[in-house]
Structure formats: structure tokens, C-alpha cells
PDB file of C-alpha atoms in Angstrom:
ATOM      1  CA  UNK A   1      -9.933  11.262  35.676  1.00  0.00           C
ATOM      2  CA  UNK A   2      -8.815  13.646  32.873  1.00  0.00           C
ATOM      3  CA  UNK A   3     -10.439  13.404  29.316  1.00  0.00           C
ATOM      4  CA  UNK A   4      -6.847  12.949  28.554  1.00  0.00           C
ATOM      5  CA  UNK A   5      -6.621   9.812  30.777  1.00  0.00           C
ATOM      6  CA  UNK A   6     -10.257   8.415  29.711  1.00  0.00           C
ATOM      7  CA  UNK A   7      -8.549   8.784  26.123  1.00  0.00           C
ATOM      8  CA  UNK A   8      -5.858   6.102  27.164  1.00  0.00           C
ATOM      9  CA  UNK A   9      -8.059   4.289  28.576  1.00  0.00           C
ATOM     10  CA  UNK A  10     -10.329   3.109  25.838  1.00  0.00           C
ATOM     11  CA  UNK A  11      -7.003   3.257  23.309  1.00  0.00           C
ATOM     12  CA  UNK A  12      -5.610  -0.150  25.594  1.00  0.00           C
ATOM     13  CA  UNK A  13      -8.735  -1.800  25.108  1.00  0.00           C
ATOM     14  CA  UNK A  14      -8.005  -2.025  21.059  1.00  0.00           C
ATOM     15  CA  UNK A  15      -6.690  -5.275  20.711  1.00  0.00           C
ATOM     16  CA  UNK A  16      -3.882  -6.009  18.247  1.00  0.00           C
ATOM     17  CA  UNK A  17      -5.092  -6.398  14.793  1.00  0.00           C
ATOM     18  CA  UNK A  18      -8.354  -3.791  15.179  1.00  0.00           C
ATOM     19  CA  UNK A  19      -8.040   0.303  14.854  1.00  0.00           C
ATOM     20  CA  UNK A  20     -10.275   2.682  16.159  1.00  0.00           C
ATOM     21  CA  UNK A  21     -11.752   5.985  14.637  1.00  0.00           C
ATOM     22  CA  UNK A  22     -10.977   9.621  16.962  1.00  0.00           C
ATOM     23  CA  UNK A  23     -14.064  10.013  16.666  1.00  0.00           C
ATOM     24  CA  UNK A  24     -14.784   6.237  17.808  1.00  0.00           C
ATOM     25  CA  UNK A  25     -12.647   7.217  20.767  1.00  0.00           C
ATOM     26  CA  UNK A  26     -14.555  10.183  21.516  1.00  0.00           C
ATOM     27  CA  UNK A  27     -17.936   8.854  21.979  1.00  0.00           C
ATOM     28  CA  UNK A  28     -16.393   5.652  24.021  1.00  0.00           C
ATOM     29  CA  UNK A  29     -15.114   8.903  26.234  1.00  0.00           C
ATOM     30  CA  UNK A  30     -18.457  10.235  26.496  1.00  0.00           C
ATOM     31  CA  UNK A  31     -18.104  13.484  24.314  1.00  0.00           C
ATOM     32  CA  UNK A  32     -18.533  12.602  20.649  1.00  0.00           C
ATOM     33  CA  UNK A  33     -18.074  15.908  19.392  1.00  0.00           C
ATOM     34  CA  UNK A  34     -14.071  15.635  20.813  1.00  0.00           C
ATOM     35  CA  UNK A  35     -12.123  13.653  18.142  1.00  0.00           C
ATOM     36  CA  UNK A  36      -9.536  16.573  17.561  1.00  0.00           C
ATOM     37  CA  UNK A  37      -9.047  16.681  21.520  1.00  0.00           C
ATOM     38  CA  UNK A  38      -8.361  12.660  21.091  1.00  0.00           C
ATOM     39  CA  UNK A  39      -5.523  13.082  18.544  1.00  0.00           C
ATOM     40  CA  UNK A  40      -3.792  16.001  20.857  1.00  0.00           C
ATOM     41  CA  UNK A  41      -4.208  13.923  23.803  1.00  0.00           C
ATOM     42  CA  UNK A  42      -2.518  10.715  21.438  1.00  0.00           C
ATOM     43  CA  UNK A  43       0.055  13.115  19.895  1.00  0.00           C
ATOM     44  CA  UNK A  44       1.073  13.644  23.924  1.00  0.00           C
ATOM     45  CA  UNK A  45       1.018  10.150  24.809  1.00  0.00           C
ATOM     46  CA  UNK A  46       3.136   9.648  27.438  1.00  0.00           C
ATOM     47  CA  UNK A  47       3.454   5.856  26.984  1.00  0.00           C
ATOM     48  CA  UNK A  48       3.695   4.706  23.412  1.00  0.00           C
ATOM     49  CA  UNK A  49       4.834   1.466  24.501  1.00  0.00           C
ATOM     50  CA  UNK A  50       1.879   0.736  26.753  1.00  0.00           C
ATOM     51  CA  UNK A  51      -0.761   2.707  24.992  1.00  0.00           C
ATOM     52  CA  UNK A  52      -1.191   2.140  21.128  1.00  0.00           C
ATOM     53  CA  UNK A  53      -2.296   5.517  20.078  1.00  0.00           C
ATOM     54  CA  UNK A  54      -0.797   3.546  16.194  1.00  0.00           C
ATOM     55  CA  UNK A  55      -4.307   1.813  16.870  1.00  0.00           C
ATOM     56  CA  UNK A  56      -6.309   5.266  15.744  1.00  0.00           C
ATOM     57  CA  UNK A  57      -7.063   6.055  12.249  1.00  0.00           C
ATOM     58  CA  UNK A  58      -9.155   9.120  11.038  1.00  0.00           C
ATOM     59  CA  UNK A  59     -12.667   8.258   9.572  1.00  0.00           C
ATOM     60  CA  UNK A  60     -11.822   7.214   6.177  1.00  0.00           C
ATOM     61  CA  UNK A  61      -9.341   4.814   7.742  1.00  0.00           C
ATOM     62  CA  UNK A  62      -6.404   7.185   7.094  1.00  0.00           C
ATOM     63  CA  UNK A  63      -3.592   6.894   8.909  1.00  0.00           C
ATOM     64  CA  UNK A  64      -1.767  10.076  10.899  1.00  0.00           C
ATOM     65  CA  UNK A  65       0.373  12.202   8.441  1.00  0.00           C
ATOM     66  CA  UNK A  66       1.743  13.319  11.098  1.00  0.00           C
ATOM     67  CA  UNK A  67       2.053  10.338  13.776  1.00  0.00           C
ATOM     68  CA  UNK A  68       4.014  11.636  16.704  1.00  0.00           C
ATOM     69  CA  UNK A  69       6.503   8.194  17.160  1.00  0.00           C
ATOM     70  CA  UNK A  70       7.773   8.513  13.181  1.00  0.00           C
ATOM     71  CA  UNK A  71       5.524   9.834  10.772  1.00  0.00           C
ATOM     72  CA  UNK A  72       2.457   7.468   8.885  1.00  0.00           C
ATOM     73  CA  UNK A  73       5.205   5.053   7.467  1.00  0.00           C
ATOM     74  CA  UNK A  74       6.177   4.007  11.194  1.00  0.00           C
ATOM     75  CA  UNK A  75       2.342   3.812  11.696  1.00  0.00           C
ATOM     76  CA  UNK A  76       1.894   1.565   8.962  1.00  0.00           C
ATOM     77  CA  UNK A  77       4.436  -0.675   9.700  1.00  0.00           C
ATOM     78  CA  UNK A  78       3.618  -0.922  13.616  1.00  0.00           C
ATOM     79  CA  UNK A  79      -0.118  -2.005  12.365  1.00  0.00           C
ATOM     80  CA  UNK A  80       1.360  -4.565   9.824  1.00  0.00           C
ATOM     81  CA  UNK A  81       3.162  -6.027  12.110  1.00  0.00           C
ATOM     82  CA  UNK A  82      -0.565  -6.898  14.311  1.00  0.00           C
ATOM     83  CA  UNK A  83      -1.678  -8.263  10.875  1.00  0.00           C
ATOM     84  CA  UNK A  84      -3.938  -4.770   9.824  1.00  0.00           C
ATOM     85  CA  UNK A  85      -3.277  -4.595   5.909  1.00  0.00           C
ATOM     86  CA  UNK A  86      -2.389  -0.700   5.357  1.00  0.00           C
ATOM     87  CA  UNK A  87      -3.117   0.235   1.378  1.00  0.00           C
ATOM     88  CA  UNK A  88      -0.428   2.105  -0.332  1.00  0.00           C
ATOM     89  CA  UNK A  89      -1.535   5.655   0.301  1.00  0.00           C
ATOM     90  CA  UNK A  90      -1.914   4.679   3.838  1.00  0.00           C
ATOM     91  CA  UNK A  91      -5.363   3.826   4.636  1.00  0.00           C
ATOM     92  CA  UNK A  92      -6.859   0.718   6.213  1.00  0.00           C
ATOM     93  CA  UNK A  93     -10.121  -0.760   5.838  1.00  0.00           C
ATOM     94  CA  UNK A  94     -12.369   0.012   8.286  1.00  0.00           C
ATOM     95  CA  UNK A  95     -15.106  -2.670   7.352  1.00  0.00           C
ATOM     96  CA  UNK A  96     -12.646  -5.482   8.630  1.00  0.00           C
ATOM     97  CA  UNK A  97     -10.411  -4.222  11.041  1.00  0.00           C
ATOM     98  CA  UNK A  98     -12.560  -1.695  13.016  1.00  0.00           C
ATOM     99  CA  UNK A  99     -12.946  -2.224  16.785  1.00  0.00           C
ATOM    100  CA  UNK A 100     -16.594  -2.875  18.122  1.00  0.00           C
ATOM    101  CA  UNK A 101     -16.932  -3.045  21.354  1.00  0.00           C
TER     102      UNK A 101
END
């Protein structure tokens, strides 16, 4: 399996409502020091509909300026729609809606 396929992997098992960390990701892929390597293999995601790469925040909770399927605002509203509040300067609060395993 490629690190890009381990990536998609542990992105399907964030259920709706929860968000993830690249660097969360990472370390669930075995290589913790690979968060920048997570967001090019999410930028490339093959399957948007199938994998929710909207599900991955940076470590402050910020969302992608730069989110490959519309830009932060069509992050935001993909995560409001699970029911993840998104502040207005796009962040989210990782003390509630982080995924633990």
C-alpha cells in the first residue's frame, strides 16, 4: 500500500462531525514527521466524494486556504453541514471536535 493510500485510509475512518490534524494523520500512517506529504496526498484525492479530505484541519484547527474542491469557504460549509461549528476566520475547535481514535 502507498503512503498515499494509507492516507485515505485513516481520512474514512473520521466520522462526520470530528476533524483530524495532518499531522494526526501522519502518525495514524506511521510517519509522524509527514503532515505536508498528507495534505499533497489530500490535495490529489482522487475521490472527494468517498474520502473526506474536508475532515483535515492544520494544528491550530485552521482550515485549508487553499482546499482543492473550492477554496476554505467550501470547506467550511461541507463541515457545517456534519454539525462542526467553523469560527469566522475559519478555524474549528479542536478541543470538541477532534477525532480520537
Amino acid at each position: 500500500m502507498s503512503f498515499y493510500d494509507a492516507v485515505y485510509e485513516q481520512v474514512k475512518r473520521i466520522p462526520k462531525g470530528k476533524v483530524a490534524t495532518y499531522g494526526q494523520i501522519a502518525l495514524m500512517c506511521g510517519s509522524p514527521r509527514a503532515s505536508r506529504a498528507v495534505g499533497y496526498a489530500l490535495h490529489c484525492n482522487p475521490y472527494p466524494g468517498v474520502i473526506p479530505c474536508h475532515r483535515v484541519v492544520n494544528r491550530f484547527g485552521g482550515l485549508a486556504p487553499a482546499f482543492a474542491f473550492g477554496g476554505k469557504e467550501a470547506q467550511a460549509e461541507l463541515l457545517r453541514s456534519e454539525g462542526v461549528e467553523v469560527s469566522d476566520d475559519y478555524k474549528v475547535d479542536l478541543a470538541k471536535y477532534r477525532f480520537a481514535e
